[in-house]
Amino acid sequence: MNPINKIHFRNWRGDLFGGLTAAIVALPLALAFGVASGAGAIAGLYGAIIVGFFAALFGGTPAQVSGPTGPMTVVVTTVIATLVARHPDTGLAMAFTIVMLGGLLQILFGVMRLGQYITLLPYTVISGFMSGIGVIIILLQLPPLLGHAGVGGVVITLQKLPAYLSNPNWVAVGLGLLTLLIVFAVPPKLNRILPSPLLALVAVTIISVVLFKDANLARIGQIPRGLPTLRMPTFSIRELADMLRYGLMLGVLGAIDSLLTSLVADSISRTQHDSDKELIGQGIGNMLAGLFGGLPGAGATMRTVVNVQAGGKTPLSGMIHALVLLLVVFWAGPLTAQIPNAVLAGLLLKVGIDILDWGFIKRAPRISLKGTGLMYLVLLLTVFVDLITAVLVGAFIANVLTIKRLTDLQSDNIQVITDSTGHHNLTPVEQEILTQAGGDILLLKLGGPMSFGAAKSISRRMSLVQDYHALVLDLSEVPSIGITAALAIESIVEDAIAHNRHVWMVVTPGQVERRITQLELQRFCKPHHTQDLSSVTLSAQIIQLESRLQALKSAFDLIQSKSLA
């Protein structure tokens, strides 16, 4: 894996337009995320610049544009609010240390090659926590939309919301709603030329300055110009557990958010991303963002899409997007000073509304009631507990439900056969052998992959049949078997041998045969080609054969020889 992407200029024109367009889309959102987080508008810009540049330089998705996103901002807002309340002097520095920690964890995820597993979450879980994040963004932006300062947490926001609703700043409400109207109503053709967030930001800010200059409006204020200053990591022993938990939350969320966007980028650019390399690039970007006081970021879907649509194809477009924003930092300070917070709240309300998975929310009840319930459980846990808990609980329940469905399917492939009645998948010769045996031969036929969920079904089926003299275990149609199911087979074999019954096992070369060998079931085995059925003793044994028919014939000959004796 080459750590640094090779930059070429064969598509420089498309990358230039793509990066410029992405920067225009990113500017208002970076300012809004910065203000919403509590770290200031400049932190959003620094995050967009640093994560955008280094994730493109080191990442594994050529056309992806990275920067602060709604999900990442939700988490970092909680981190900043919590730590600053506990430690007014060092809380912000500790929050940026957590951003660095999240980036370090993402690098570790990439080095450990976990990228292919991170997005293997059930869609119901992904839908639930993404919609939960959308709900959080909407709730947290209601206070600034109503003209009040944000309070940081969902619960406290809901507690104070009645007071805010009873005493709104109508100018702020009007400007925020006008912002929402513009971003929703701009025609697609105009939106491609002039992105609606930037149009709304500029137009409504001008209106606020011209018509409501003396109104009591909260505004961004002038942001610092120039390069960021270094922020050394700051730890607190008392907060170490929470810092690690929040760092893991940022790392996991950033990984999921980025890799989902990478899938979108693949579909629209007809490319194939490298998940592990992408995680390393995102991790490097987030570590450096935290080191220089920037918000954490991830792959941003809307910015990536407009980049590709404008011609961006290589990592150069993401780097150009970052450099354009860097130029903005040097001269746009006085221009941003008059932007009302209500305008930014309107922009973020649009982000929250877009994050809600409306398509699945509408169709979920028709698709699956269990899936719907799981989705809403994850949503509520995301809103009122935290993301990690929501994902872990959702993934656990989803996996249990999946295992139950697979177990039911595997149980249908377990057949305990003592006669030929109703078993049309047996050949006529096999049916004739079972009929002549008169119930003395028990055929245990398994099919399909056998996981631990099938073990109980295997044992239960066998417990129903006790009166037989020969057992044929047909595993020829089992491509793989889990250790628990294999141990259930071993118990059946040992029980049969303990009752002086002969056992034939039919397996094909592959994983099942290796598993049988690992369990040392061959200690009971005797090669079939050396077996002399005319001199069979009553000692129990397993004989591994090549076909079910051969096993049934051998079992029948054994029973016949015993009866003659």
PDB file of N, CA and C in Angstrom, residues 104-180:
ATOM      1  N   LEU A 104      -6.236   8.833  15.478  1.00  0.00           N
ATOM      2  CA  LEU A 104      -5.286   7.744  15.714  1.00  0.00           C
ATOM      3  C   LEU A 104      -5.975   6.387  15.622  1.00  0.00           C
ATOM      4  N   LEU A 105      -7.175   6.291  16.183  1.00  0.00           N
ATOM      5  CA  LEU A 105      -7.916   5.031  16.115  1.00  0.00           C
ATOM      6  C   LEU A 105      -8.280   4.687  14.671  1.00  0.00           C
ATOM      7  N   GLN A 106      -8.620   5.688  13.872  1.00  0.00           N
ATOM      8  CA  GLN A 106      -8.935   5.417  12.466  1.00  0.00           C
ATOM      9  C   GLN A 106      -7.703   4.878  11.730  1.00  0.00           C
ATOM     10  N   ILE A 107      -6.534   5.423  12.039  1.00  0.00           N
ATOM     11  CA  ILE A 107      -5.302   4.902  11.433  1.00  0.00           C
ATOM     12  C   ILE A 107      -5.102   3.446  11.827  1.00  0.00           C
ATOM     13  N   LEU A 108      -5.330   3.135  13.100  1.00  0.00           N
ATOM     14  CA  LEU A 108      -5.197   1.753  13.567  1.00  0.00           C
ATOM     15  C   LEU A 108      -6.197   0.839  12.862  1.00  0.00           C
ATOM     16  N   PHE A 109      -7.433   1.323  12.680  1.00  0.00           N
ATOM     17  CA  PHE A 109      -8.433   0.536  11.950  1.00  0.00           C
ATOM     18  C   PHE A 109      -7.911   0.185  10.557  1.00  0.00           C
ATOM     19  N   GLY A 110      -7.311   1.174   9.897  1.00  0.00           N
ATOM     20  CA  GLY A 110      -6.787   0.951   8.549  1.00  0.00           C
ATOM     21  C   GLY A 110      -5.608   0.006   8.540  1.00  0.00           C
ATOM     22  N   VAL A 111      -4.669   0.185   9.485  1.00  0.00           N
ATOM     23  CA  VAL A 111      -3.493  -0.688   9.563  1.00  0.00           C
ATOM     24  C   VAL A 111      -3.912  -2.124   9.850  1.00  0.00           C
ATOM     25  N   MET A 112      -4.941  -2.300  10.680  1.00  0.00           N
ATOM     26  CA  MET A 112      -5.438  -3.639  11.018  1.00  0.00           C
ATOM     27  C   MET A 112      -6.374  -4.192   9.939  1.00  0.00           C
ATOM     28  N   ARG A 113      -6.556  -3.437   8.865  1.00  0.00           N
ATOM     29  CA  ARG A 113      -7.387  -3.843   7.726  1.00  0.00           C
ATOM     30  C   ARG A 113      -8.824  -4.162   8.139  1.00  0.00           C
ATOM     31  N   LEU A 114      -9.402  -3.266   8.929  1.00  0.00           N
ATOM     32  CA  LEU A 114     -10.777  -3.442   9.385  1.00  0.00           C
ATOM     33  C   LEU A 114     -11.788  -2.734   8.486  1.00  0.00           C
ATOM     34  N   GLY A 115     -11.292  -2.057   7.444  1.00  0.00           N
ATOM     35  CA  GLY A 115     -12.193  -1.281   6.596  1.00  0.00           C
ATOM     36  C   GLY A 115     -13.296  -2.108   5.969  1.00  0.00           C
ATOM     37  N   GLN A 116     -12.963  -3.340   5.586  1.00  0.00           N
ATOM     38  CA  GLN A 116     -13.971  -4.182   4.919  1.00  0.00           C
ATOM     39  C   GLN A 116     -15.068  -4.622   5.871  1.00  0.00           C
ATOM     40  N   TYR A 117     -14.811  -4.546   7.191  1.00  0.00           N
ATOM     41  CA  TYR A 117     -15.802  -5.012   8.159  1.00  0.00           C
ATOM     42  C   TYR A 117     -16.664  -3.879   8.721  1.00  0.00           C
ATOM     43  N   ILE A 118     -16.149  -2.648   8.684  1.00  0.00           N
ATOM     44  CA  ILE A 118     -16.828  -1.554   9.371  1.00  0.00           C
ATOM     45  C   ILE A 118     -18.198  -1.269   8.774  1.00  0.00           C
ATOM     46  N   THR A 119     -18.316  -1.412   7.463  1.00  0.00           N
ATOM     47  CA  THR A 119     -19.612  -1.116   6.830  1.00  0.00           C
ATOM     48  C   THR A 119     -20.503  -2.349   6.729  1.00  0.00           C
ATOM     49  N   LEU A 120     -20.114  -3.467   7.383  1.00  0.00           N
ATOM     50  CA  LEU A 120     -20.949  -4.663   7.355  1.00  0.00           C
ATOM     51  C   LEU A 120     -22.033  -4.605   8.425  1.00  0.00           C
ATOM     52  N   LEU A 121     -22.554  -3.432   8.660  1.00  0.00           N
ATOM     53  CA  LEU A 121     -23.659  -3.268   9.599  1.00  0.00           C
ATOM     54  C   LEU A 121     -24.978  -3.425   8.857  1.00  0.00           C
ATOM     55  N   PRO A 122     -25.992  -4.015   9.490  1.00  0.00           N
ATOM     56  CA  PRO A 122     -27.302  -4.112   8.834  1.00  0.00           C
ATOM     57  C   PRO A 122     -27.841  -2.724   8.491  1.00  0.00           C
ATOM     58  N   TYR A 123     -28.553  -2.650   7.381  1.00  0.00           N
ATOM     59  CA  TYR A 123     -29.054  -1.341   6.946  1.00  0.00           C
ATOM     60  C   TYR A 123     -29.986  -0.720   7.987  1.00  0.00           C
ATOM     61  N   THR A 124     -30.748  -1.563   8.700  1.00  0.00           N
ATOM     62  CA  THR A 124     -31.651  -1.016   9.716  1.00  0.00           C
ATOM     63  C   THR A 124     -30.874  -0.254  10.788  1.00  0.00           C
ATOM     64  N   VAL A 125     -29.679  -0.753  11.147  1.00  0.00           N
ATOM     65  CA  VAL A 125     -28.852  -0.080  12.151  1.00  0.00           C
ATOM     66  C   VAL A 125     -28.290   1.227  11.586  1.00  0.00           C
ATOM     67  N   ILE A 126     -27.763   1.163  10.355  1.00  0.00           N
ATOM     68  CA  ILE A 126     -27.216   2.369   9.726  1.00  0.00           C
ATOM     69  C   ILE A 126     -28.307   3.430   9.573  1.00  0.00           C
ATOM     70  N   SER A 127     -29.484   3.003   9.108  1.00  0.00           N
ATOM     71  CA  SER A 127     -30.593   3.935   8.939  1.00  0.00           C
ATOM     72  C   SER A 127     -30.995   4.552  10.264  1.00  0.00           C
ATOM     73  N   GLY A 128     -31.036   3.720  11.323  1.00  0.00           N
ATOM     74  CA  GLY A 128     -31.447   4.217  12.635  1.00  0.00           C
ATOM     75  C   GLY A 128     -30.499   5.256  13.192  1.00  0.00           C
ATOM     76  N   PHE A 129     -29.182   4.976  13.139  1.00  0.00           N
ATOM     77  CA  PHE A 129     -28.291   5.962  13.761  1.00  0.00           C
ATOM     78  C   PHE A 129     -28.096   7.196  12.890  1.00  0.00           C
ATOM     79  N   MET A 130     -28.171   7.048  11.557  1.00  0.00           N
ATOM     80  CA  MET A 130     -28.085   8.248  10.719  1.00  0.00           C
ATOM     81  C   MET A 130     -29.322   9.121  10.910  1.00  0.00           C
ATOM     82  N   SER A 131     -30.498   8.511  10.970  1.00  0.00           N
ATOM     83  CA  SER A 131     -31.709   9.295  11.225  1.00  0.00           C
ATOM     84  C   SER A 131     -31.677   9.906  12.619  1.00  0.00           C
ATOM     85  N   GLY A 132     -31.122   9.164  13.585  1.00  0.00           N
ATOM     86  CA  GLY A 132     -30.966   9.718  14.930  1.00  0.00           C
ATOM     87  C   GLY A 132     -30.085  10.949  14.940  1.00  0.00           C
ATOM     88  N   ILE A 133     -29.005  10.902  14.175  1.00  0.00           N
ATOM     89  CA  ILE A 133     -28.122  12.071  14.069  1.00  0.00           C
ATOM     90  C   ILE A 133     -28.864  13.240  13.430  1.00  0.00           C
ATOM     91  N   GLY A 134     -29.691  12.942  12.425  1.00  0.00           N
ATOM     92  CA  GLY A 134     -30.497  14.001  11.824  1.00  0.00           C
ATOM     93  C   GLY A 134     -31.438  14.639  12.826  1.00  0.00           C
ATOM     94  N   VAL A 135     -32.068  13.815  13.684  1.00  0.00           N
ATOM     95  CA  VAL A 135     -32.956  14.341  14.729  1.00  0.00           C
ATOM     96  C   VAL A 135     -32.176  15.226  15.696  1.00  0.00           C
ATOM     97  N   ILE A 136     -30.976  14.786  16.073  1.00  0.00           N
ATOM     98  CA  ILE A 136     -30.154  15.582  16.997  1.00  0.00           C
ATOM     99  C   ILE A 136     -29.822  16.939  16.394  1.00  0.00           C
ATOM    100  N   ILE A 137     -29.407  16.946  15.133  1.00  0.00           N
ATOM    101  CA  ILE A 137     -29.064  18.222  14.476  1.00  0.00           C
ATOM    102  C   ILE A 137     -30.267  19.154  14.470  1.00  0.00           C
ATOM    103  N   ILE A 138     -31.441  18.622  14.118  1.00  0.00           N
ATOM    104  CA  ILE A 138     -32.649  19.451  14.074  1.00  0.00           C
ATOM    105  C   ILE A 138     -32.961  20.020  15.450  1.00  0.00           C
ATOM    106  N   LEU A 139     -32.917  19.188  16.486  1.00  0.00           N
ATOM    107  CA  LEU A 139     -33.240  19.660  17.842  1.00  0.00           C
ATOM    108  C   LEU A 139     -32.239  20.701  18.326  1.00  0.00           C
ATOM    109  N   LEU A 140     -30.946  20.472  18.059  1.00  0.00           N
ATOM    110  CA  LEU A 140     -29.933  21.407  18.556  1.00  0.00           C
ATOM    111  C   LEU A 140     -29.957  22.746  17.815  1.00  0.00           C
ATOM    112  N   GLN A 141     -30.546  22.786  16.623  1.00  0.00           N
ATOM    113  CA  GLN A 141     -30.599  24.051  15.879  1.00  0.00           C
ATOM    114  C   GLN A 141     -31.874  24.848  16.133  1.00  0.00           C
ATOM    115  N   LEU A 142     -32.804  24.280  16.892  1.00  0.00           N
ATOM    116  CA  LEU A 142     -34.026  25.032  17.190  1.00  0.00           C
ATOM    117  C   LEU A 142     -33.760  26.272  18.050  1.00  0.00           C
ATOM    118  N   PRO A 143     -32.909  26.199  19.100  1.00  0.00           N
ATOM    119  CA  PRO A 143     -32.640  27.428  19.877  1.00  0.00           C
ATOM    120  C   PRO A 143     -32.072  28.571  19.038  1.00  0.00           C
ATOM    121  N   PRO A 144     -30.986  28.359  18.239  1.00  0.00           N
ATOM    122  CA  PRO A 144     -30.501  29.495  17.437  1.00  0.00           C
ATOM    123  C   PRO A 144     -31.503  29.960  16.384  1.00  0.00           C
ATOM    124  N   LEU A 145     -32.326  29.028  15.871  1.00  0.00           N
ATOM    125  CA  LEU A 145     -33.359  29.451  14.926  1.00  0.00           C
ATOM    126  C   LEU A 145     -34.349  30.389  15.598  1.00  0.00           C
ATOM    127  N   LEU A 146     -34.613  30.183  16.888  1.00  0.00           N
ATOM    128  CA  LEU A 146     -35.550  31.016  17.643  1.00  0.00           C
ATOM    129  C   LEU A 146     -34.878  32.237  18.254  1.00  0.00           C
ATOM    130  N   GLY A 147     -33.568  32.396  17.959  1.00  0.00           N
ATOM    131  CA  GLY A 147     -32.870  33.587  18.438  1.00  0.00           C
ATOM    132  C   GLY A 147     -32.201  33.433  19.782  1.00  0.00           C
ATOM    133  N   HIS A 148     -32.019  32.193  20.255  1.00  0.00           N
ATOM    134  CA  HIS A 148     -31.380  31.960  21.551  1.00  0.00           C
ATOM    135  C   HIS A 148     -30.074  31.202  21.350  1.00  0.00           C
ATOM    136  N   ALA A 149     -29.206  31.233  22.337  1.00  0.00           N
ATOM    137  CA  ALA A 149     -27.935  30.518  22.260  1.00  0.00           C
ATOM    138  C   ALA A 149     -28.177  29.019  22.435  1.00  0.00           C
ATOM    139  N   GLY A 150     -27.413  28.223  21.710  1.00  0.00           N
ATOM    140  CA  GLY A 150     -27.516  26.780  21.858  1.00  0.00           C
ATOM    141  C   GLY A 150     -27.003  26.333  23.211  1.00  0.00           C
ATOM    142  N   VAL A 151     -27.544  25.212  23.700  1.00  0.00           N
ATOM    143  CA  VAL A 151     -27.173  24.736  25.033  1.00  0.00           C
ATOM    144  C   VAL A 151     -26.402  23.427  24.993  1.00  0.00           C
ATOM    145  N   GLY A 152     -26.189  22.842  23.816  1.00  0.00           N
ATOM    146  CA  GLY A 152     -25.278  21.720  23.698  1.00  0.00           C
ATOM    147  C   GLY A 152     -25.883  20.336  23.674  1.00  0.00           C
ATOM    148  N   GLY A 153     -26.777  19.998  24.593  1.00  0.00           N
ATOM    149  CA  GLY A 153     -27.296  18.641  24.683  1.00  0.00           C
ATOM    150  C   GLY A 153     -28.749  18.538  24.274  1.00  0.00           C
ATOM    151  N   VAL A 154     -29.160  17.337  23.854  1.00  0.00           N
ATOM    152  CA  VAL A 154     -30.532  17.128  23.400  1.00  0.00           C
ATOM    153  C   VAL A 154     -31.519  17.254  24.549  1.00  0.00           C
ATOM    154  N   VAL A 155     -31.215  16.593  25.668  1.00  0.00           N
ATOM    155  CA  VAL A 155     -32.159  16.577  26.783  1.00  0.00           C
ATOM    156  C   VAL A 155     -32.389  17.977  27.331  1.00  0.00           C
ATOM    157  N   ILE A 156     -31.296  18.712  27.571  1.00  0.00           N
ATOM    158  CA  ILE A 156     -31.453  20.059  28.126  1.00  0.00           C
ATOM    159  C   ILE A 156     -32.114  20.985  27.110  1.00  0.00           C
ATOM    160  N   THR A 157     -31.875  20.759  25.813  1.00  0.00           N
ATOM    161  CA  THR A 157     -32.554  21.549  24.779  1.00  0.00           C
ATOM    162  C   THR A 157     -34.058  21.315  24.822  1.00  0.00           C
ATOM    163  N   LEU A 158     -34.458  20.067  24.956  1.00  0.00           N
ATOM    164  CA  LEU A 158     -35.884  19.755  25.046  1.00  0.00           C
ATOM    165  C   LEU A 158     -36.509  20.343  26.312  1.00  0.00           C
ATOM    166  N   GLN A 159     -35.741  20.362  27.399  1.00  0.00           N
ATOM    167  CA  GLN A 159     -36.252  20.931  28.651  1.00  0.00           C
ATOM    168  C   GLN A 159     -36.477  22.440  28.528  1.00  0.00           C
ATOM    169  N   LYS A 160     -35.602  23.121  27.803  1.00  0.00           N
ATOM    170  CA  LYS A 160     -35.699  24.583  27.682  1.00  0.00           C
ATOM    171  C   LYS A 160     -36.515  25.036  26.472  1.00  0.00           C
ATOM    172  N   LEU A 161     -36.878  24.086  25.616  1.00  0.00           N
ATOM    173  CA  LEU A 161     -37.579  24.460  24.389  1.00  0.00           C
ATOM    174  C   LEU A 161     -38.889  25.205  24.637  1.00  0.00           C
ATOM    175  N   PRO A 162     -39.723  24.808  25.622  1.00  0.00           N
ATOM    176  CA  PRO A 162     -40.954  25.580  25.860  1.00  0.00           C
ATOM    177  C   PRO A 162     -40.689  27.052  26.152  1.00  0.00           C
ATOM    178  N   ALA A 163     -39.609  27.310  26.901  1.00  0.00           N
ATOM    179  CA  ALA A 163     -39.267  28.709  27.204  1.00  0.00           C
ATOM    180  C   ALA A 163     -38.835  29.452  25.947  1.00  0.00           C
ATOM    181  N   TYR A 164     -38.085  28.787  25.105  1.00  0.00           N
ATOM    182  CA  TYR A 164     -37.652  29.410  23.854  1.00  0.00           C
ATOM    183  C   TYR A 164     -38.854  29.703  22.947  1.00  0.00           C
ATOM    184  N   LEU A 165     -39.773  28.747  22.877  1.00  0.00           N
ATOM    185  CA  LEU A 165     -40.953  28.930  22.027  1.00  0.00           C
ATOM    186  C   LEU A 165     -41.856  30.048  22.526  1.00  0.00           C
ATOM    187  N   SER A 166     -41.866  30.255  23.832  1.00  0.00           N
ATOM    188  CA  SER A 166     -42.719  31.316  24.384  1.00  0.00           C
ATOM    189  C   SER A 166     -42.106  32.702  24.227  1.00  0.00           C
ATOM    190  N   ASN A 167     -40.801  32.761  23.919  1.00  0.00           N
ATOM    191  CA  ASN A 167     -40.139  34.062  23.796  1.00  0.00           C
ATOM    192  C   ASN A 167     -39.178  34.060  22.613  1.00  0.00           C
ATOM    193  N   PRO A 168     -39.691  33.922  21.385  1.00  0.00           N
ATOM    194  CA  PRO A 168     -38.801  33.859  20.219  1.00  0.00           C
ATOM    195  C   PRO A 168     -38.353  35.251  19.781  1.00  0.00           C
ATOM    196  N   ASN A 169     -37.214  35.261  19.091  1.00  0.00           N
ATOM    197  CA  ASN A 169     -36.768  36.466  18.396  1.00  0.00           C
ATOM    198  C   ASN A 169     -37.293  36.344  16.967  1.00  0.00           C
ATOM    199  N   TRP A 170     -38.344  37.125  16.667  1.00  0.00           N
ATOM    200  CA  TRP A 170     -39.038  36.923  15.404  1.00  0.00           C
ATOM    201  C   TRP A 170     -38.183  37.276  14.186  1.00  0.00           C
ATOM    202  N   VAL A 171     -37.242  38.183  14.360  1.00  0.00           N
ATOM    203  CA  VAL A 171     -36.338  38.510  13.241  1.00  0.00           C
ATOM    204  C   VAL A 171     -35.464  37.302  12.919  1.00  0.00           C
ATOM    205  N   ALA A 172     -34.915  36.679  13.967  1.00  0.00           N
ATOM    206  CA  ALA A 172     -34.086  35.481  13.770  1.00  0.00           C
ATOM    207  C   ALA A 172     -34.910  34.358  13.150  1.00  0.00           C
ATOM    208  N   VAL A 173     -36.131  34.178  13.646  1.00  0.00           N
ATOM    209  CA  VAL A 173     -37.001  33.136  13.099  1.00  0.00           C
ATOM    210  C   VAL A 173     -37.259  33.384  11.613  1.00  0.00           C
ATOM    211  N   GLY A 174     -37.554  34.617  11.259  1.00  0.00           N
ATOM    212  CA  GLY A 174     -37.819  34.949   9.865  1.00  0.00           C
ATOM    213  C   GLY A 174     -36.617  34.700   8.979  1.00  0.00           C
ATOM    214  N   LEU A 175     -35.420  35.111   9.439  1.00  0.00           N
ATOM    215  CA  LEU A 175     -34.217  34.909   8.638  1.00  0.00           C
ATOM    216  C   LEU A 175     -33.900  33.416   8.491  1.00  0.00           C
ATOM    217  N   GLY A 176     -34.084  32.671   9.573  1.00  0.00           N
ATOM    218  CA  GLY A 176     -33.819  31.232   9.505  1.00  0.00           C
ATOM    219  C   GLY A 176     -34.769  30.524   8.559  1.00  0.00           C
ATOM    220  N   LEU A 177     -36.053  30.864   8.632  1.00  0.00           N
ATOM    221  CA  LEU A 177     -37.031  30.245   7.745  1.00  0.00           C
ATOM    222  C   LEU A 177     -36.807  30.653   6.294  1.00  0.00           C
ATOM    223  N   LEU A 178     -36.398  31.902   6.070  1.00  0.00           N
ATOM    224  CA  LEU A 178     -36.082  32.338   4.710  1.00  0.00           C
ATOM    225  C   LEU A 178     -34.890  31.546   4.159  1.00  0.00           C
ATOM    226  N   THR A 179     -33.910  31.288   5.014  1.00  0.00           N
ATOM    227  CA  THR A 179     -32.767  30.465   4.605  1.00  0.00           C
ATOM    228  C   THR A 179     -33.230  29.071   4.195  1.00  0.00           C
ATOM    229  N   LEU A 180     -34.099  28.487   5.011  1.00  0.00           N
ATOM    230  CA  LEU A 180     -34.635  27.165   4.689  1.00  0.00           C
ATOM    231  C   LEU A 180     -35.402  27.182   3.364  1.00  0.00           C
TER     232      LEU A 180
END
